[in-house]
Amino acid sequence: MTSRSVEDHARAVARLLGPALTPHTESVAVAAALGRVLDADVHSPLDLPPFRNSQMDGFAVAADSVRAVPVTLPVSATVAAGSAGPARLVPGSAVRIMTGAPLPDGADAVVPVEDTEPTAGATTDTVTVHRGRASGEFVRDRGGDVHAGELLLGAGAVLTARHLAMFAAVGAAELPVRRRPRVAVLTTGSELVAAGNPLRPGQIYESNGIALAASLTTNSADVVFAESSTDDPDQFRDLLRRATESADLVLTSGGVSMGEFEVVREVLTPLGGWFGHVAMQPGGPQGLTVVDGVPVLSFPGNPVSTLVSFEVFARPLLLRAAGLAPVHAGARALAGPLTSPAGRRQFLRGRLVDEGVRLESGPGSHLVAALARADVLIDVPADVTTMEAGENVQVWPL
Ligand code: AMP
Ligand code: MG
């Protein structure tokens, strides 16, 4: 069986997946852009606010006319949000105005309604102002937030609710975002049962498909196909054909090691796939094939192996395709000793603690509940067999 280092396999994967993960821009509706990566600088098409308007319910006045208070002014008009209102304020009068309504020319301040009272016994509409306001008070200027042509947000930002609020406010209908790779997930194993069904003897619940789909979504890919095959080659072949029809990239789990009924290896090797051993633990058996022009990346089926394989081989490429920052390893002190097999790079599950990083479980690649408690992978180099508490290791955030 052929064998290669983690680095060599990662390079082979990058080469094969490169065309499928080439960055492209697409346009999506603002309402559908949450979580997407902006793929170009976006400038404002208009001033915001688009017109001078009132910040309060109250009375638009010339500040000069309310310098000496109390003062009683005739109310010449009422303007609500959404109505154009009078073009000009008659000098010496007030316009009753609601929050967001346009300020008439000639008015330069708003007296909040709390600082006024309707004049008692008056036959005409008048208001008595008790507290004067300086020019500009409670007035929102046109362009006071952003000016037409100003940069709203730079390429590379991950769009949040507050970004979408801004784009909606300037009237943007669509945004240029990085296209998400379309990925198919195909798990294998005749023992697998979907949640919601009873377990018969020898069966287990399918978890890799759920885990891979979630990992893809987290790393800015679209899951366009998610199915589980038995170890029957015909069924696998059939599902694989459907997967390659719909996706830029296919991830498979299970069926790649040296036992019998290794359906992924058996079906893909004759199609020119590479199946071999990568000097790592977990995740030793790996596969890489191109089927009808679509790269198929095959991970071993143990749940921890599947997710570690995703972290090591798929995630860095997806992050790059998405225009997102790579995962940065950092050095942490080991909270306790560890041992590791010679000649294999080991990715142990760890948890960050005050003292540094502690092992979260043994090396068993079936320990999926222990994996859930981990927040980092501890990267033990291939030539290291023992480490003491206090020694520094590289950890990869999960
Ligand atoms: P395999 O790589 O197919 O030999 O599978 C290795 C181990 O992982 C076996 O114990 C399988 O039952 C288990 N396994 C394989 N695929 C899945 C899956 N999708 N969900 C949960 N466990 C799996
Ligand atoms: Mg299997």
Short mmCIF file of C-alpha atoms and ligand atoms in Angstrom, two decimals:
data_model
loop_
_atom_site.label_atom_id
_atom_site.label_comp_id
_atom_site.label_asym_id
_atom_site.label_seq_id
_atom_site.Cartn_x
_atom_site.Cartn_y
_atom_site.Cartn_z
CA MET A 1 0.00 0.00 0.00
CA THR A 2 1.34 3.43 -0.89
CA SER A 3 2.13 5.82 1.93
CA ARG A 4 2.79 9.54 2.15
CA SER A 5 3.25 12.31 4.68
CA VAL A 6 0.45 14.64 5.78
CA GLU A 7 2.16 17.49 3.94
CA ASP A 8 2.43 15.50 0.69
CA HIS A 9 -1.20 14.43 0.83
CA ALA A 10 -2.30 17.98 1.64
CA ARG A 11 -0.42 19.18 -1.46
CA ALA A 12 -2.00 16.47 -3.63
CA VAL A 13 -5.45 17.40 -2.31
CA ALA A 14 -4.82 21.10 -2.94
CA ARG A 15 -3.72 20.37 -6.51
CA LEU A 16 -6.79 18.30 -7.29
CA LEU A 17 -9.30 20.54 -5.53
CA GLY A 18 -7.77 23.77 -6.86
CA PRO A 19 -9.99 24.19 -9.95
CA ALA A 20 -13.15 23.34 -7.97
CA LEU A 21 -12.29 25.91 -5.32
CA THR A 22 -11.19 28.79 -7.55
CA PRO A 23 -12.69 31.99 -6.10
CA HIS A 24 -15.61 33.51 -8.00
CA THR A 25 -17.86 36.45 -7.26
CA GLU A 26 -21.64 36.19 -7.40
CA SER A 27 -24.41 38.62 -6.69
CA VAL A 28 -26.98 37.80 -3.99
CA ALA A 29 -29.96 39.64 -2.57
CA VAL A 30 -29.09 41.62 0.55
CA ALA A 31 -31.70 39.63 2.48
CA ALA A 32 -29.87 36.41 1.57
CA ALA A 33 -26.35 37.66 2.24
CA LEU A 34 -26.03 36.95 5.96
CA GLY A 35 -22.74 35.19 6.73
CA ARG A 36 -21.43 35.60 3.18
CA VAL A 37 -18.01 37.09 2.46
CA LEU A 38 -18.15 40.45 0.68
CA ASP A 39 -16.07 40.12 -2.48
CA ALA A 40 -15.59 43.76 -3.47
CA ASP A 41 -15.44 47.14 -1.76
CA VAL A 42 -18.91 48.65 -1.68
CA HIS A 43 -19.44 52.44 -1.73
CA SER A 44 -22.59 54.28 -0.81
CA PRO A 45 -24.85 55.22 -3.74
CA LEU A 46 -26.44 58.04 -1.74
CA ASP A 47 -26.21 60.33 1.26
CA LEU A 48 -27.51 58.88 4.51
CA PRO A 49 -29.78 60.32 5.82
CA PRO A 50 -30.92 61.16 2.28
CA PHE A 51 -32.52 64.43 3.46
CA ARG A 52 -32.37 66.72 6.51
CA ASN A 53 -34.98 65.46 9.01
CA SER A 54 -36.22 65.67 12.56
CA GLN A 55 -34.79 63.56 15.33
CA MET A 56 -37.79 64.15 17.59
CA ASP A 57 -41.54 64.61 17.59
CA GLY A 58 -41.85 68.34 18.16
CA PHE A 59 -41.75 71.67 16.36
CA ALA A 60 -39.38 72.75 13.62
CA VAL A 61 -38.34 76.34 14.22
CA ALA A 62 -35.66 78.88 13.47
CA ALA A 63 -33.46 78.70 16.55
CA ASP A 64 -33.43 82.51 16.62
CA SER A 65 -37.19 82.62 17.17
CA VAL A 66 -37.00 80.59 20.41
CA ARG A 67 -33.99 82.30 21.95
CA ALA A 68 -36.14 84.17 24.52
CA VAL A 69 -38.63 81.82 26.23
CA PRO A 70 -41.41 81.34 26.90
CA VAL A 71 -42.54 82.35 23.46
CA THR A 72 -45.73 81.57 21.58
CA LEU A 73 -45.50 80.83 17.84
CA PRO A 74 -48.20 80.15 15.25
CA VAL A 75 -48.12 76.59 13.92
CA SER A 76 -48.31 76.85 10.14
CA ALA A 77 -48.36 73.18 9.16
CA THR A 78 -47.94 69.60 10.33
CA VAL A 79 -45.51 67.20 8.66
CA ALA A 80 -45.44 63.45 9.28
CA ALA A 81 -42.69 60.96 8.40
CA GLY A 82 -43.14 59.98 4.78
CA SER A 83 -44.76 63.25 3.67
CA ALA A 84 -42.84 65.94 1.87
CA GLY A 85 -44.11 68.77 4.10
CA PRO A 86 -43.93 72.50 3.41
CA ALA A 87 -40.88 73.59 1.44
CA ARG A 88 -40.28 76.63 3.67
CA LEU A 89 -40.89 77.70 7.22
CA VAL A 90 -42.76 81.00 7.40
CA PRO A 91 -40.44 83.25 9.49
CA GLY A 92 -41.64 83.56 13.09
CA SER A 93 -43.75 80.39 12.95
CA ALA A 94 -43.33 76.72 13.82
CA VAL A 95 -44.09 73.50 11.89
CA ARG A 96 -45.37 70.56 13.89
CA ILE A 97 -43.02 67.72 12.88
CA MET A 98 -42.68 64.01 13.56
CA THR A 99 -39.47 61.97 13.90
CA GLY A 100 -37.98 61.28 10.48
CA ALA A 101 -40.05 63.93 8.68
CA PRO A 102 -38.17 66.35 6.39
CA LEU A 103 -37.23 69.71 7.91
CA PRO A 104 -38.56 72.71 5.97
CA ASP A 105 -36.00 75.19 4.68
CA GLY A 106 -35.61 78.04 7.11
CA ALA A 107 -35.92 75.76 10.13
CA ASP A 108 -32.65 74.85 11.82
CA ALA A 109 -33.75 73.33 15.15
CA VAL A 110 -36.47 71.08 16.55
CA VAL A 111 -38.07 71.78 19.91
CA PRO A 112 -39.18 68.44 21.38
CA VAL A 113 -42.86 68.23 22.17
CA GLU A 114 -41.97 67.75 25.85
CA ASP A 115 -40.66 71.34 25.96
CA THR A 116 -43.85 72.88 24.60
CA GLU A 117 -47.55 73.20 25.34
CA PRO A 118 -50.49 74.12 23.17
CA THR A 119 -51.43 77.69 24.03
CA ALA A 120 -54.56 77.71 26.24
CA GLY A 121 -57.62 79.44 24.84
CA ALA A 122 -56.03 80.29 21.52
CA THR A 123 -58.34 80.44 18.52
CA THR A 124 -55.58 79.71 16.03
CA ASP A 125 -53.14 76.80 16.17
CA THR A 126 -50.26 78.05 18.30
CA VAL A 127 -47.58 76.54 20.52
CA THR A 128 -45.78 77.92 23.55
CA VAL A 129 -42.10 76.96 23.77
CA HIS A 130 -40.61 76.77 27.26
CA ARG A 131 -37.07 75.88 26.38
CA GLY A 132 -35.10 77.25 23.46
CA ARG A 133 -32.91 75.12 21.21
CA ALA A 134 -29.71 76.04 19.45
CA SER A 135 -29.23 75.76 15.70
CA GLY A 136 -28.80 72.10 14.72
CA GLU A 137 -30.36 70.58 17.83
CA PHE A 138 -32.49 67.50 17.10
CA VAL A 139 -31.79 67.90 13.40
CA ARG A 140 -30.31 65.02 11.43
CA ASP A 141 -28.30 66.43 8.56
CA ARG A 142 -28.32 65.00 5.08
CA GLY A 143 -25.21 62.80 4.78
CA GLY A 144 -24.58 63.04 8.53
CA ASP A 145 -24.06 59.27 8.68
CA VAL A 146 -22.40 58.57 5.35
CA HIS A 147 -21.87 60.50 2.12
CA ALA A 148 -22.54 59.26 -1.40
CA GLY A 149 -19.36 57.66 -2.72
CA GLU A 150 -17.93 56.87 0.71
CA LEU A 151 -16.69 53.32 1.40
CA LEU A 152 -19.35 51.36 3.27
CA LEU A 153 -17.51 48.07 3.73
CA GLY A 154 -14.35 46.52 2.36
CA ALA A 155 -13.94 43.23 0.50
CA GLY A 156 -13.36 40.28 2.82
CA ALA A 157 -15.84 41.23 5.53
CA VAL A 158 -18.17 38.50 6.76
CA LEU A 159 -21.64 39.99 6.53
CA THR A 160 -23.57 40.37 9.79
CA ALA A 161 -27.02 41.71 10.61
CA ARG A 162 -25.66 45.19 11.22
CA HIS A 163 -23.89 45.22 7.85
CA LEU A 164 -27.12 44.19 6.16
CA ALA A 165 -28.96 47.00 7.98
CA MET A 166 -26.50 49.48 6.45
CA PHE A 167 -26.79 48.07 2.93
CA ALA A 168 -30.57 47.99 3.15
CA ALA A 169 -30.55 51.61 4.37
CA VAL A 170 -28.66 52.81 1.30
CA GLY A 171 -31.07 50.89 -0.91
CA ALA A 172 -28.68 48.19 -2.11
CA ALA A 173 -30.70 45.33 -3.61
CA GLU A 174 -27.83 42.91 -4.19
CA LEU A 175 -24.27 42.49 -2.95
CA PRO A 176 -21.15 41.01 -4.58
CA VAL A 177 -20.14 38.03 -2.47
CA ARG A 178 -17.68 35.18 -2.77
CA ARG A 179 -19.37 32.20 -4.38
CA ARG A 180 -19.60 29.26 -1.99
CA PRO A 181 -18.25 25.93 -3.23
CA ARG A 182 -21.05 23.41 -3.78
CA VAL A 183 -20.12 20.26 -1.92
CA ALA A 184 -21.71 16.80 -1.80
CA VAL A 185 -21.42 14.56 1.24
CA LEU A 186 -21.70 10.80 0.74
CA THR A 187 -21.26 8.55 3.74
CA THR A 188 -20.95 4.77 3.50
CA GLY A 189 -21.58 1.80 5.73
CA SER A 190 -24.22 -0.94 5.78
CA GLU A 191 -24.35 -0.55 9.57
CA LEU A 192 -25.55 3.06 9.42
CA VAL A 193 -29.05 4.13 10.44
CA ALA A 194 -30.49 7.63 10.40
CA ALA A 195 -31.62 9.10 13.71
CA GLY A 196 -35.29 8.51 14.39
CA ASN A 197 -35.13 4.82 13.48
CA PRO A 198 -34.66 1.98 15.96
CA LEU A 199 -31.21 0.38 16.09
CA ARG A 200 -31.19 -3.28 15.16
CA PRO A 201 -28.31 -5.54 16.23
CA GLY A 202 -25.03 -4.42 14.70
CA GLN A 203 -26.31 -1.02 13.60
CA ILE A 204 -25.13 2.43 14.68
CA TYR A 205 -26.47 5.89 14.08
CA GLU A 206 -25.03 7.81 11.15
CA SER A 207 -23.07 10.82 12.39
CA ASN A 208 -20.37 11.65 9.85
CA GLY A 209 -22.80 13.04 7.30
CA ILE A 210 -24.23 15.43 9.87
CA ALA A 211 -20.74 16.38 11.07
CA LEU A 212 -19.32 16.97 7.58
CA ALA A 213 -22.32 18.99 6.45
CA ALA A 214 -22.07 21.17 9.56
CA SER A 215 -18.31 21.60 9.08
CA LEU A 216 -18.85 22.59 5.46
CA THR A 217 -21.49 25.14 6.38
CA THR A 218 -19.25 26.55 9.12
CA ASN A 219 -16.48 26.97 6.57
CA SER A 220 -18.54 28.80 3.99
CA ALA A 221 -19.45 25.94 1.65
CA ASP A 222 -22.92 24.95 0.44
CA VAL A 223 -24.00 21.39 1.05
CA VAL A 224 -25.90 20.48 -2.10
CA PHE A 225 -26.19 16.73 -1.59
CA ALA A 226 -26.10 14.57 1.54
CA GLU A 227 -26.77 10.86 1.30
CA SER A 228 -25.70 7.64 2.92
CA SER A 229 -24.91 4.47 0.97
CA THR A 230 -24.69 0.88 2.11
CA ASP A 231 -21.50 -0.97 1.27
CA ASP A 232 -23.11 -2.24 -1.91
CA PRO A 233 -20.94 -1.01 -4.82
CA ASP A 234 -23.90 -0.50 -7.15
CA GLN A 235 -25.72 1.69 -4.68
CA PHE A 236 -22.56 3.66 -3.93
CA ARG A 237 -21.83 4.11 -7.66
CA ASP A 238 -25.33 5.34 -8.25
CA LEU A 239 -25.24 7.87 -5.39
CA LEU A 240 -21.75 9.00 -6.40
CA ARG A 241 -22.95 9.73 -9.92
CA ARG A 242 -25.74 11.90 -8.53
CA ALA A 243 -23.26 13.60 -6.18
CA THR A 244 -20.84 14.49 -8.99
CA GLU A 245 -23.70 15.82 -11.10
CA SER A 246 -24.66 18.37 -8.47
CA ALA A 247 -21.40 19.39 -6.81
CA ASP A 248 -17.98 21.01 -7.35
CA LEU A 249 -16.48 18.64 -4.81
CA VAL A 250 -17.54 15.37 -3.16
CA LEU A 251 -16.55 14.26 0.34
CA THR A 252 -17.01 10.60 1.23
CA SER A 253 -16.62 8.88 4.56
CA GLY A 254 -15.80 5.24 5.31
CA GLY A 255 -14.87 2.34 3.10
CA VAL A 256 -11.26 3.29 2.42
CA SER A 257 -9.18 1.03 4.65
CA MET A 258 -7.78 -2.47 4.20
CA GLY A 259 -10.74 -4.60 5.32
CA GLU A 260 -13.31 -6.21 3.08
CA PHE A 261 -16.39 -4.39 1.78
CA GLU A 262 -14.36 -1.16 1.45
CA VAL A 263 -16.80 0.16 -1.07
CA VAL A 264 -15.25 3.58 -1.69
CA ARG A 265 -11.80 2.18 -2.40
CA GLU A 266 -13.19 -0.70 -4.49
CA VAL A 267 -15.30 1.54 -6.71
CA LEU A 268 -12.87 4.43 -7.07
CA THR A 269 -9.52 2.66 -7.50
CA PRO A 270 -10.46 1.40 -11.01
CA LEU A 271 -11.42 4.99 -11.88
CA GLY A 272 -7.84 6.06 -11.23
CA GLY A 273 -8.21 7.03 -7.56
CA TRP A 274 -5.27 7.20 -5.19
CA PHE A 275 -5.91 5.15 -2.07
CA GLY A 276 -3.19 4.78 0.47
CA HIS A 277 -1.92 5.52 3.92
CA VAL A 278 -1.07 8.96 5.21
CA ALA A 279 1.37 9.06 8.12
CA MET A 280 -1.10 10.49 10.60
CA GLN A 281 -3.34 9.37 13.43
CA PRO A 282 -6.27 9.43 13.33
CA GLY A 283 -7.06 9.53 9.64
CA GLY A 284 -4.42 7.17 8.23
CA PRO A 285 -6.33 5.72 5.28
CA GLN A 286 -7.20 8.38 2.72
CA GLY A 287 -8.35 8.55 -0.86
CA LEU A 288 -8.37 11.05 -3.70
CA THR A 289 -10.05 10.62 -7.09
CA VAL A 290 -11.42 12.72 -9.93
CA VAL A 291 -14.75 11.38 -11.19
CA ASP A 292 -16.20 12.99 -14.32
CA GLY A 293 -14.06 16.05 -13.64
CA VAL A 294 -15.22 16.37 -10.03
CA PRO A 295 -12.68 15.81 -7.23
CA VAL A 296 -13.72 13.22 -4.66
CA LEU A 297 -11.96 13.41 -1.31
CA SER A 298 -12.37 10.22 0.69
CA PHE A 299 -11.97 10.13 4.47
CA PRO A 300 -11.95 7.09 6.76
CA GLY A 301 -15.21 6.38 8.59
CA ASN A 302 -14.38 6.62 12.26
CA PRO A 303 -16.09 9.81 13.39
CA VAL A 304 -12.96 11.38 14.86
CA SER A 305 -10.92 10.36 11.79
CA THR A 306 -13.49 11.95 9.51
CA LEU A 307 -13.51 15.27 11.32
CA VAL A 308 -9.74 15.40 11.80
CA SER A 309 -9.31 14.64 8.07
CA PHE A 310 -11.70 17.48 7.28
CA GLU A 311 -9.76 19.88 9.53
CA VAL A 312 -6.39 18.90 8.09
CA PHE A 313 -7.16 18.51 4.37
CA ALA A 314 -10.41 20.28 3.53
CA ARG A 315 -10.84 23.22 5.89
CA PRO A 316 -7.72 25.18 4.90
CA LEU A 317 -8.71 25.00 1.22
CA LEU A 318 -12.32 25.99 1.90
CA LEU A 319 -11.24 28.97 4.00
CA ARG A 320 -8.92 30.12 1.24
CA ALA A 321 -11.67 29.70 -1.38
CA ALA A 322 -14.01 31.71 0.81
CA GLY A 323 -11.50 34.51 1.26
CA LEU A 324 -11.46 33.87 5.02
CA ALA A 325 -8.50 33.92 7.37
CA PRO A 326 -6.69 30.59 7.78
CA VAL A 327 -6.79 28.73 11.08
CA HIS A 328 -3.75 29.76 13.08
CA ALA A 329 -1.96 27.18 15.19
CA GLY A 330 -0.49 28.46 18.43
CA ALA A 331 1.90 27.04 21.04
CA ARG A 332 0.43 25.89 24.36
CA ALA A 333 2.00 24.18 27.37
CA LEU A 334 0.87 20.60 27.93
CA ALA A 335 -1.05 20.17 31.19
CA GLY A 336 0.09 16.52 31.39
CA PRO A 337 2.42 14.08 29.64
CA LEU A 338 1.55 12.29 26.41
CA THR A 339 2.83 9.48 24.25
CA SER A 340 2.56 9.22 20.49
CA PRO A 341 3.45 6.52 17.93
CA ALA A 342 6.73 6.96 16.06
CA GLY A 343 6.53 7.92 12.40
CA ARG A 344 3.00 9.35 12.46
CA ARG A 345 1.87 12.87 13.01
CA GLN A 346 -0.76 12.67 15.70
CA PHE A 347 -3.75 14.96 16.12
CA LEU A 348 -4.96 14.48 19.69
CA ARG A 349 -8.09 16.09 21.01
CA GLY A 350 -7.43 18.73 23.63
CA ARG A 351 -9.10 21.36 25.69
CA LEU A 352 -7.63 24.72 26.59
CA VAL A 353 -7.28 25.20 30.35
CA ASP A 354 -5.51 27.72 32.60
CA GLU A 355 -2.29 25.66 32.60
CA GLY A 356 -2.27 25.36 28.79
CA VAL A 357 -3.87 22.41 27.03
CA ARG A 358 -5.08 19.13 28.46
CA LEU A 359 -5.81 15.88 26.64
CA GLU A 360 -9.53 15.42 26.28
CA SER A 361 -9.48 11.69 25.56
CA GLY A 362 -7.37 8.74 24.55
CA PRO A 363 -6.34 8.32 20.93
CA GLY A 364 -9.34 6.12 19.97
CA SER A 365 -10.87 7.54 16.81
CA HIS A 366 -14.36 6.31 17.72
CA LEU A 367 -14.53 8.59 20.81
CA VAL A 368 -17.04 11.05 19.39
CA ALA A 369 -18.45 12.30 22.69
CA ALA A 370 -14.91 13.11 23.85
CA LEU A 371 -14.39 14.96 20.57
CA ALA A 372 -17.40 17.10 21.39
CA ARG A 373 -15.68 18.23 24.60
CA ALA A 374 -12.46 19.18 22.77
CA ASP A 375 -11.83 22.67 21.47
CA VAL A 376 -8.42 22.15 19.87
CA LEU A 377 -6.38 19.53 18.06
CA ILE A 378 -2.96 18.91 19.60
CA ASP A 379 -0.47 18.48 16.75
CA VAL A 380 2.28 16.05 17.77
CA PRO A 381 5.05 15.82 15.12
CA ALA A 382 5.71 12.42 13.52
CA ASP A 383 9.13 11.97 15.15
CA VAL A 384 7.97 12.74 18.71
CA THR A 385 7.02 9.75 20.88
CA THR A 386 6.79 11.24 24.40
CA MET A 387 6.19 14.71 25.79
CA GLU A 388 6.24 15.93 29.39
CA ALA A 389 3.86 18.25 31.19
CA GLY A 390 4.90 21.86 30.61
CA GLU A 391 6.39 21.23 27.13
CA ASN A 392 4.98 23.38 24.35
CA VAL A 393 2.81 21.81 21.63
CA GLN A 394 1.10 23.33 18.61
CA VAL A 395 -2.68 23.43 18.93
CA TRP A 396 -5.23 24.04 16.18
CA PRO A 397 -8.51 25.68 17.17
CA LEU A 398 -11.49 23.56 16.17
P1 AMP B 1 -14.85 2.39 7.88
O1 AMP B 1 -13.88 3.50 7.63
O2 AMP B 1 -15.94 2.33 6.89
O3 AMP B 1 -14.13 1.09 8.06
O4 AMP B 1 -15.54 2.74 9.28
C1 AMP B 1 -14.76 2.80 10.46
C2 AMP B 1 -15.66 2.89 11.66
O5 AMP B 1 -16.39 4.08 11.60
C3 AMP B 1 -16.69 1.78 11.79
O6 AMP B 1 -16.81 1.48 13.17
C4 AMP B 1 -17.93 2.41 11.25
O7 AMP B 1 -19.08 1.82 11.78
C5 AMP B 1 -17.79 3.82 11.69
N1 AMP B 1 -18.48 4.71 10.76
C6 AMP B 1 -18.30 4.72 9.42
N2 AMP B 1 -19.09 5.65 8.85
C7 AMP B 1 -19.77 6.25 9.83
C8 AMP B 1 -20.75 7.27 9.87
N3 AMP B 1 -21.16 7.89 8.74
N4 AMP B 1 -21.25 7.64 11.06
C9 AMP B 1 -20.82 7.04 12.18
N5 AMP B 1 -19.90 6.08 12.23
C10 AMP B 1 -19.37 5.66 11.07
MG MG B 2 -17.41 1.06 6.47
#
